[in-house]
Coordinates of C-alpha atoms and ligand atoms in Angstrom, one line a residue:
M704 CA 12.9 -5.0 -29.5
K705 CA 9.4 -5.9 -29.9
K706 CA 6.4 -3.4 -30.2
L707 CA 3.6 -4.5 -27.4
K708 CA 0.3 -3.2 -27.4
D709 CA -0.5 -0.3 -25.4
I710 CA -3.3 -1.4 -22.8
R711 CA -4.5 1.2 -20.4
P712 CA -7.5 0.4 -17.9
I713 CA -8.7 4.1 -17.2
K714 CA -8.8 7.4 -19.4
L715 CA -9.3 11.0 -18.5
E716 CA -10.8 13.5 -20.9
E717 CA -11.8 17.1 -19.9
Y718 CA -12.1 16.1 -16.3
R719 CA -14.1 13.0 -17.2
L720 CA -12.8 9.8 -15.8
Y721 CA -13.6 6.6 -17.8
V722 CA -12.6 3.3 -16.6
L723 CA -13.0 0.0 -18.3
N724 CA -15.0 -2.5 -16.9
Q725 CA -13.0 -5.5 -15.4
L726 CA -16.0 -7.2 -14.6
K727 CA -17.3 -7.7 -18.0
L728 CA -13.9 -8.9 -19.3
P729 CA -12.9 -10.7 -21.5
H730 CA -16.3 -10.9 -23.1
K731 CA -16.8 -7.1 -23.7
E732 CA -14.8 -4.2 -23.5
E733 CA -16.9 -1.8 -21.8
W734 CA -15.9 1.8 -20.7
V735 CA -18.0 3.2 -17.7
E736 CA -18.0 7.0 -17.0
L737 CA -17.3 7.8 -13.1
N738 CA -19.2 11.1 -12.3
S739 CA -18.9 11.6 -8.6
Y740 CA -16.8 10.3 -5.8
T741 CA -19.3 7.9 -4.7
D742 CA -19.2 6.4 -8.1
V743 CA -15.4 5.8 -7.8
A744 CA -15.9 4.3 -4.6
E745 CA -18.7 1.7 -5.6
A746 CA -16.3 0.9 -8.7
I747 CA -13.5 -0.1 -6.4
K748 CA -16.0 -1.9 -4.0
R749 CA -17.4 -3.8 -6.4
M750 CA -14.1 -4.2 -8.4
V751 CA -15.1 -2.6 -11.6
V752 CA -11.4 -1.5 -11.2
R753 CA -9.4 -3.5 -8.9
G754 CA -5.4 -4.1 -8.6
A755 CA -3.5 -2.2 -5.7
P756 CA -1.9 0.5 -7.8
L757 CA -4.7 0.8 -10.0
I758 CA -7.0 1.6 -6.8
G759 CA -4.7 4.2 -5.3
I760 CA -4.7 5.9 -9.3
V761 CA -8.7 5.8 -9.3
A762 CA -9.2 7.0 -5.8
A763 CA -6.8 9.8 -6.5
Y764 CA -9.0 11.1 -9.4
G765 CA -12.0 10.2 -7.3
F766 CA -10.8 12.7 -4.5
A767 CA -10.4 15.2 -7.1
I768 CA -13.8 14.5 -8.9
G769 CA -15.3 14.9 -5.3
I770 CA -13.6 18.3 -4.8
K771 CA -14.8 19.3 -8.2
Q772 CA -18.4 18.1 -7.3
F773 CA -18.6 20.6 -4.1
I774 CA -16.4 23.7 -5.6
S775 CA -19.2 26.1 -4.7
D776 CA -19.7 24.6 -1.1
E777 CA -19.0 26.6 1.9
N778 CA -17.9 23.5 3.6
L779 CA -15.3 22.4 1.2
R780 CA -12.9 21.6 3.8
Y781 CA -15.1 19.5 5.6
K782 CA -16.6 18.0 2.5
S783 CA -12.8 16.9 1.5
K784 CA -12.9 14.7 5.0
D785 CA -16.2 13.0 3.7
I786 CA -14.8 12.2 0.0
Y787 CA -11.5 10.9 1.8
E788 CA -13.2 8.7 4.3
T789 CA -15.7 7.3 1.5
L790 CA -12.9 6.5 -0.6
K791 CA -10.6 5.0 1.9
N792 CA -13.5 2.7 3.2
T793 CA -13.6 0.9 0.0
R794 CA -11.2 -2.0 0.4
P795 CA -9.1 -2.6 3.4
T796 CA -5.8 -4.4 2.4
A797 CA -3.9 -2.4 -0.5
V798 CA -1.9 0.5 1.1
N799 CA -1.5 2.2 -2.4
L800 CA -5.2 3.3 -1.9
F801 CA -4.4 4.8 1.6
W802 CA -1.1 6.3 0.3
A803 CA -2.5 8.1 -3.0
L804 CA -5.4 9.4 -0.6
D805 CA -3.0 11.0 1.7
R806 CA -1.0 12.3 -1.2
M807 CA -4.3 13.7 -2.2
L808 CA -5.4 15.3 0.9
N809 CA -2.2 16.9 1.5
K810 CA -2.1 18.6 -1.6
F811 CA -5.8 19.9 -1.1
S812 CA -4.8 21.2 2.2
L813 CA -1.6 22.8 1.1
L814 CA -3.6 24.8 -1.8
V815 CA -6.4 25.6 0.6
E816 CA -3.4 27.3 2.9
K817 CA -2.2 29.1 0.0
N818 CA -5.4 30.7 -0.7
E819 CA -5.8 29.4 -4.1
S820 CA -8.8 30.0 -5.9
R821 CA -11.4 27.2 -6.2
E822 CA -10.8 26.7 -9.8
S823 CA -7.2 26.5 -9.2
I824 CA -7.5 23.7 -6.5
V825 CA -9.5 21.5 -8.7
K826 CA -7.1 21.9 -11.7
E827 CA -4.3 21.1 -9.3
L828 CA -6.0 18.0 -8.1
F829 CA -6.4 16.7 -11.3
K830 CA -2.7 17.4 -12.3
E831 CA -1.8 15.6 -9.1
A832 CA -3.9 12.4 -9.8
E833 CA -2.2 12.6 -13.4
R834 CA 1.2 12.8 -11.5
I835 CA 0.6 9.6 -9.7
E836 CA -0.9 7.8 -12.6
L837 CA 2.4 8.8 -14.6
E838 CA 4.9 8.0 -11.7
D839 CA 3.0 4.5 -11.3
Y840 CA 3.8 3.9 -15.1
H841 CA 7.4 4.8 -14.9
A842 CA 7.6 2.5 -11.8
N843 CA 6.2 -0.1 -13.8
R844 CA 8.9 0.2 -16.4
E845 CA 11.7 0.4 -14.2
I846 CA 10.4 -2.9 -12.3
G847 CA 10.5 -4.4 -15.6
G848 CA 14.0 -3.7 -16.2
Y849 CA 15.1 -5.0 -12.8
G850 CA 13.0 -8.0 -13.0
E851 CA 13.7 -9.1 -16.5
V852 CA 17.4 -9.7 -15.9
L853 CA 16.6 -12.2 -13.1
L854 CA 14.8 -14.5 -15.9
P855 CA 16.9 -17.0 -17.8
K856 CA 16.7 -16.6 -21.6
R857 CA 14.1 -19.4 -21.7
C858 CA 11.7 -19.1 -18.8
R859 CA 8.5 -20.7 -18.0
V860 CA 7.0 -18.4 -15.4
L861 CA 4.3 -19.1 -13.0
T862 CA 2.1 -16.0 -11.9
H863 CA -1.1 -15.7 -9.9
C864 CA -4.1 -12.9 -10.0
N865 CA -3.5 -10.0 -12.3
T866 CA -0.6 -8.1 -12.1
G867 CA -0.6 -6.4 -15.6
A868 CA -2.0 -3.2 -17.3
L869 CA -5.2 -3.6 -15.8
A870 CA -4.2 -3.6 -12.4
T871 CA -1.9 -0.6 -12.7
S872 CA -1.5 2.6 -15.1
G873 CA -0.8 0.5 -17.9
W874 CA 2.3 -2.0 -18.0
G875 CA 2.2 -4.3 -15.1
T876 CA 4.2 -5.3 -12.0
A877 CA 4.6 -8.9 -12.0
L878 CA 3.4 -9.1 -15.4
G879 CA 5.4 -6.2 -16.4
V880 CA 8.4 -8.0 -15.8
V881 CA 7.1 -10.6 -18.0
R882 CA 6.0 -8.0 -20.7
S883 CA 9.7 -6.6 -20.6
A884 CA 11.6 -9.7 -20.8
F885 CA 9.3 -10.9 -24.0
Q886 CA 9.8 -7.4 -25.2
N887 CA 13.7 -7.7 -25.2
G888 CA 13.4 -11.2 -27.3
K889 CA 13.3 -13.8 -24.2
D890 CA 11.6 -17.0 -24.7
I891 CA 9.0 -16.5 -22.1
F892 CA 6.1 -19.1 -21.1
V893 CA 3.6 -18.0 -18.8
Y894 CA 1.4 -20.3 -16.5
V895 CA -1.5 -18.3 -15.4
D896 CA -3.1 -19.3 -12.2
E897 CA -6.8 -19.1 -12.9
T898 CA -7.2 -17.4 -9.5
R899 CA -10.6 -18.1 -8.1
P900 CA -13.0 -16.7 -7.3
Y901 CA -12.8 -13.7 -9.3
L902 CA -10.7 -15.3 -11.9
Q903 CA -8.2 -12.8 -12.3
G904 CA -5.8 -15.1 -13.9
S905 CA -8.3 -16.6 -16.3
R906 CA -10.0 -13.6 -17.3
L907 CA -7.7 -10.5 -17.3
T908 CA -4.2 -11.9 -17.2
A909 CA -5.0 -14.3 -20.1
W910 CA -7.0 -11.4 -21.9
E911 CA -3.9 -9.3 -21.8
L912 CA -1.2 -12.3 -22.7
L913 CA -3.4 -12.8 -25.7
Q914 CA -3.1 -9.2 -27.0
E915 CA 0.6 -9.1 -26.5
G916 CA 1.1 -12.4 -28.2
I917 CA 3.1 -14.0 -25.0
P918 CA 2.6 -17.9 -25.1
Y919 CA 0.7 -18.9 -21.9
K920 CA -1.8 -21.6 -20.4
I921 CA -4.5 -21.0 -18.0
I922 CA -4.1 -23.7 -15.1
V923 CA -6.6 -24.4 -12.4
D924 CA -5.1 -23.1 -9.1
S925 CA -4.1 -26.4 -7.5
T926 CA -2.0 -27.5 -10.5
A927 CA 1.1 -25.4 -9.4
G928 CA 2.6 -27.6 -7.0
F929 CA 2.3 -30.9 -9.3
L930 CA 4.1 -28.5 -12.3
M931 CA 7.0 -27.7 -10.1
K932 CA 7.4 -31.4 -9.1
R933 CA 7.7 -32.1 -12.5
G934 CA 10.2 -29.5 -13.1
E935 CA 8.0 -27.5 -15.2
I936 CA 8.3 -23.9 -13.6
D937 CA 11.4 -21.9 -13.4
A938 CA 10.1 -18.9 -11.6
V939 CA 7.1 -17.6 -9.9
I940 CA 6.5 -13.9 -10.2
V941 CA 3.8 -12.4 -8.3
G942 CA 2.6 -8.9 -7.1
A943 CA 1.8 -7.5 -3.9
D944 CA -1.2 -5.4 -2.3
R945 CA 1.0 -4.3 0.9
I946 CA 4.7 -5.1 2.1
T947 CA 5.5 -4.6 5.7
I948 CA 8.8 -3.2 6.9
R949 CA 10.0 -6.5 7.8
G950 CA 9.1 -7.8 4.2
D951 CA 6.0 -9.8 4.8
V952 CA 3.7 -9.5 1.5
A953 CA -0.1 -9.4 1.4
N954 CA -1.5 -10.5 -1.8
K955 CA -4.0 -12.3 -3.5
I956 CA -5.2 -15.2 -1.7
G957 CA -3.2 -18.5 -2.8
T958 CA 0.1 -16.5 -2.9
Y959 CA 1.4 -18.2 0.4
T960 CA 0.6 -21.6 -1.0
L961 CA 2.7 -20.8 -3.9
S962 CA 5.5 -19.6 -1.6
V963 CA 5.6 -22.7 0.2
L964 CA 5.6 -24.9 -2.8
A965 CA 8.3 -22.7 -4.6
K966 CA 10.3 -23.0 -1.5
E967 CA 9.8 -26.8 -1.4
H968 CA 11.1 -27.0 -4.9
N969 CA 13.7 -24.8 -4.9
I970 CA 12.5 -22.3 -7.5
P971 CA 13.2 -18.5 -7.0
F972 CA 10.0 -16.8 -5.9
Y973 CA 9.8 -13.0 -7.1
V974 CA 7.5 -10.4 -5.6
A975 CA 7.3 -7.0 -7.9
A976 CA 5.9 -4.0 -6.4
P977 CA 6.3 -0.2 -6.7
T978 CA 7.8 1.4 -3.5
S979 CA 4.1 2.7 -2.7
T980 CA 3.2 -0.7 -1.8
F981 CA 5.4 -0.7 1.4
D982 CA 3.5 0.2 4.6
M983 CA 6.5 1.5 6.8
D984 CA 4.1 1.7 9.5
L985 CA 3.4 -2.1 9.9
E986 CA 6.2 -4.3 11.1
R987 CA 4.5 -7.9 10.7
G988 CA 2.3 -9.4 8.1
D989 CA 0.0 -10.7 10.6
D990 CA -1.1 -7.0 11.6
V991 CA -2.5 -6.6 7.6
V992 CA -6.2 -6.3 7.3
I993 CA -7.5 -9.1 5.1
E994 CA -10.4 -8.0 3.4
I995 CA -13.3 -10.6 3.3
R996 CA -15.5 -10.6 0.5
D997 CA -19.0 -11.8 -0.3
E998 CA -19.8 -15.5 0.2
E999 CA -21.8 -15.7 -2.9
E1000 CA -18.4 -14.9 -5.2
V1001 CA -17.3 -18.2 -3.9
K1002 CA -20.5 -20.1 -4.4
K1003 CA -20.6 -18.8 -8.0
C1004 CA -18.6 -19.1 -11.0
G1005 CA -19.6 -16.3 -13.0
E1006 CA -23.1 -16.5 -13.1
C1007 CA -23.4 -20.1 -12.2
T1008 CA -24.2 -21.4 -8.8
V1009 CA -21.9 -24.0 -8.0
A1010 CA -22.7 -25.1 -4.5
P1011 CA -25.8 -26.2 -2.7
G1012 CA -28.2 -23.5 -1.6
G1013 CA -27.8 -23.0 2.2
S1014 CA -23.9 -23.6 1.9
R1015 CA -21.6 -21.0 3.9
A1016 CA -18.5 -20.0 2.5
L1017 CA -15.3 -18.4 3.7
N1018 CA -13.9 -15.8 1.0
L1019 CA -10.8 -14.5 2.5
S1020 CA -9.5 -12.1 -0.4
F1021 CA -5.8 -12.1 0.4
D1022 CA -3.1 -13.9 2.6
I1023 CA 0.3 -13.3 4.0
T1024 CA 3.9 -14.8 2.8
P1025 CA 6.5 -14.3 5.0
A1026 CA 9.6 -12.7 4.0
E1027 CA 11.6 -15.8 4.3
N1028 CA 9.8 -17.3 1.4
I1029 CA 10.7 -14.8 -0.7
T1030 CA 14.0 -14.9 -3.0
A1031 CA 13.6 -11.0 -4.1
I1032 CA 11.3 -8.1 -3.9
I1033 CA 11.6 -6.1 -7.3
T1034 CA 11.0 -2.4 -7.0
E1035 CA 11.4 0.7 -9.2
K1036 CA 14.3 1.6 -7.4
G1037 CA 16.0 -1.9 -7.6
L1038 CA 16.1 -5.3 -5.9
I1039 CA 16.0 -6.3 -2.1
T1040 CA 17.2 -9.6 -1.7
D1041 CA 18.0 -11.7 1.9
I1042 CA 14.9 -10.0 3.1
S1043 CA 14.8 -8.5 6.5
K1044 CA 13.9 -5.3 8.3
E1045 CA 17.4 -4.1 8.4
R1046 CA 17.9 -4.6 4.8
I1047 CA 14.3 -3.0 3.9
L1048 CA 15.2 0.3 6.0
K1049 CA 18.5 0.4 4.3
F1050 CA 17.0 0.2 1.0
F1051 CA 14.6 3.1 1.6
N1052 CA 17.3 5.3 3.6
K1053 CA 19.6 4.9 0.5
N1054 CA 17.1 5.6 -2.2
Ligands
MRU2585 O1 -8.6 -8.2 -5.4 P1 -7.7 -7.5 -6.4 O2 -7.9 -7.9 -7.7 O3 -7.6 -6.0 -6.2 O4 -6.2 -8.0 -6.0 C1 -5.1 -7.8 -6.8 C2 -3.8 -8.5 -6.3 O5 -3.6 -9.0 -5.5 C3 -2.5 -8.2 -6.9 O6 -1.6 -9.2 -7.2 C4 -2.0 -7.0 -6.4 O7 -2.8 -5.9 -6.4 C5 -1.0 -6.4 -7.3 S1 -1.4 -5.6 -8.9 C6 -0.1 -4.9 -9.5

């Protein structure tokens, strides 16, 4: 088994949270300390940290940091709501954010009900955030195991956005599958969609693959269809920001297009995500709130403006891939195939 590099996007030292600044990669590896819950909220909004599982983990730490800030405040319960709301209102699409924050708020309420000391509340909240981080890492490794068996011995994979160590606690979901396959000696080649406008593919996925020695080429997003037509893609693997009960998947803009192309060319289309990415309150993909980001992100490429002044741009950050276009969803508890509401409910009841 090959030894891979351990890439981690965050570190906690004595209640201090440091995050790898993803706005600066691949040019600079800069660690930023997030001192307050508002610092954490800003970092999520500006995408200093990003990726559905990671924003959930960082928000969980943000909640613990916020409670620590107000440890002596008489109205700690009231403050907890404020911290929760501020962190919740950072990005609207990835459900892992709300899942992690609900878990932290519940833990807080439980500790308060039990009349725990303020010091112990803070300690326990940091522990809970660490548990969320660790569980995510284990889930990623399991996803890698379930996913890699789907890939043939020699496989040319197409992936979109960044779903690796940088988007999670440190292994990855879709890119975690690639990592696991490579680690187990499979002959893997990755086509990396550059993923305009934030360039998660060319900046972040390529940065990770380069360090691991996994062979890859970056392509502009519009190359995918032609590569499929020429028979140069064996499988598409993407991550998810939210999966509804009927199996529709919200993910980085461009994912839907890839799913249609894969269907047209008879190429398996896999979605890899932990069960914390399922939104069991939502049935249809059309009901997922799609984040619309600043127009400037589209009108620029890095620091360079690439559109005439006065142009308007539409910056939809995510799209919805219908369940019908997905071959399988790979979770830490196994695979879901022939995706439907019934299959997903059965899967969750069994697990
Ligand atoms: O806007 P981002 O970079 O946070 O979007 C990330 C994605 O869309 C990923 O594909 C998804 O979160 C899965 S990450 C394991």
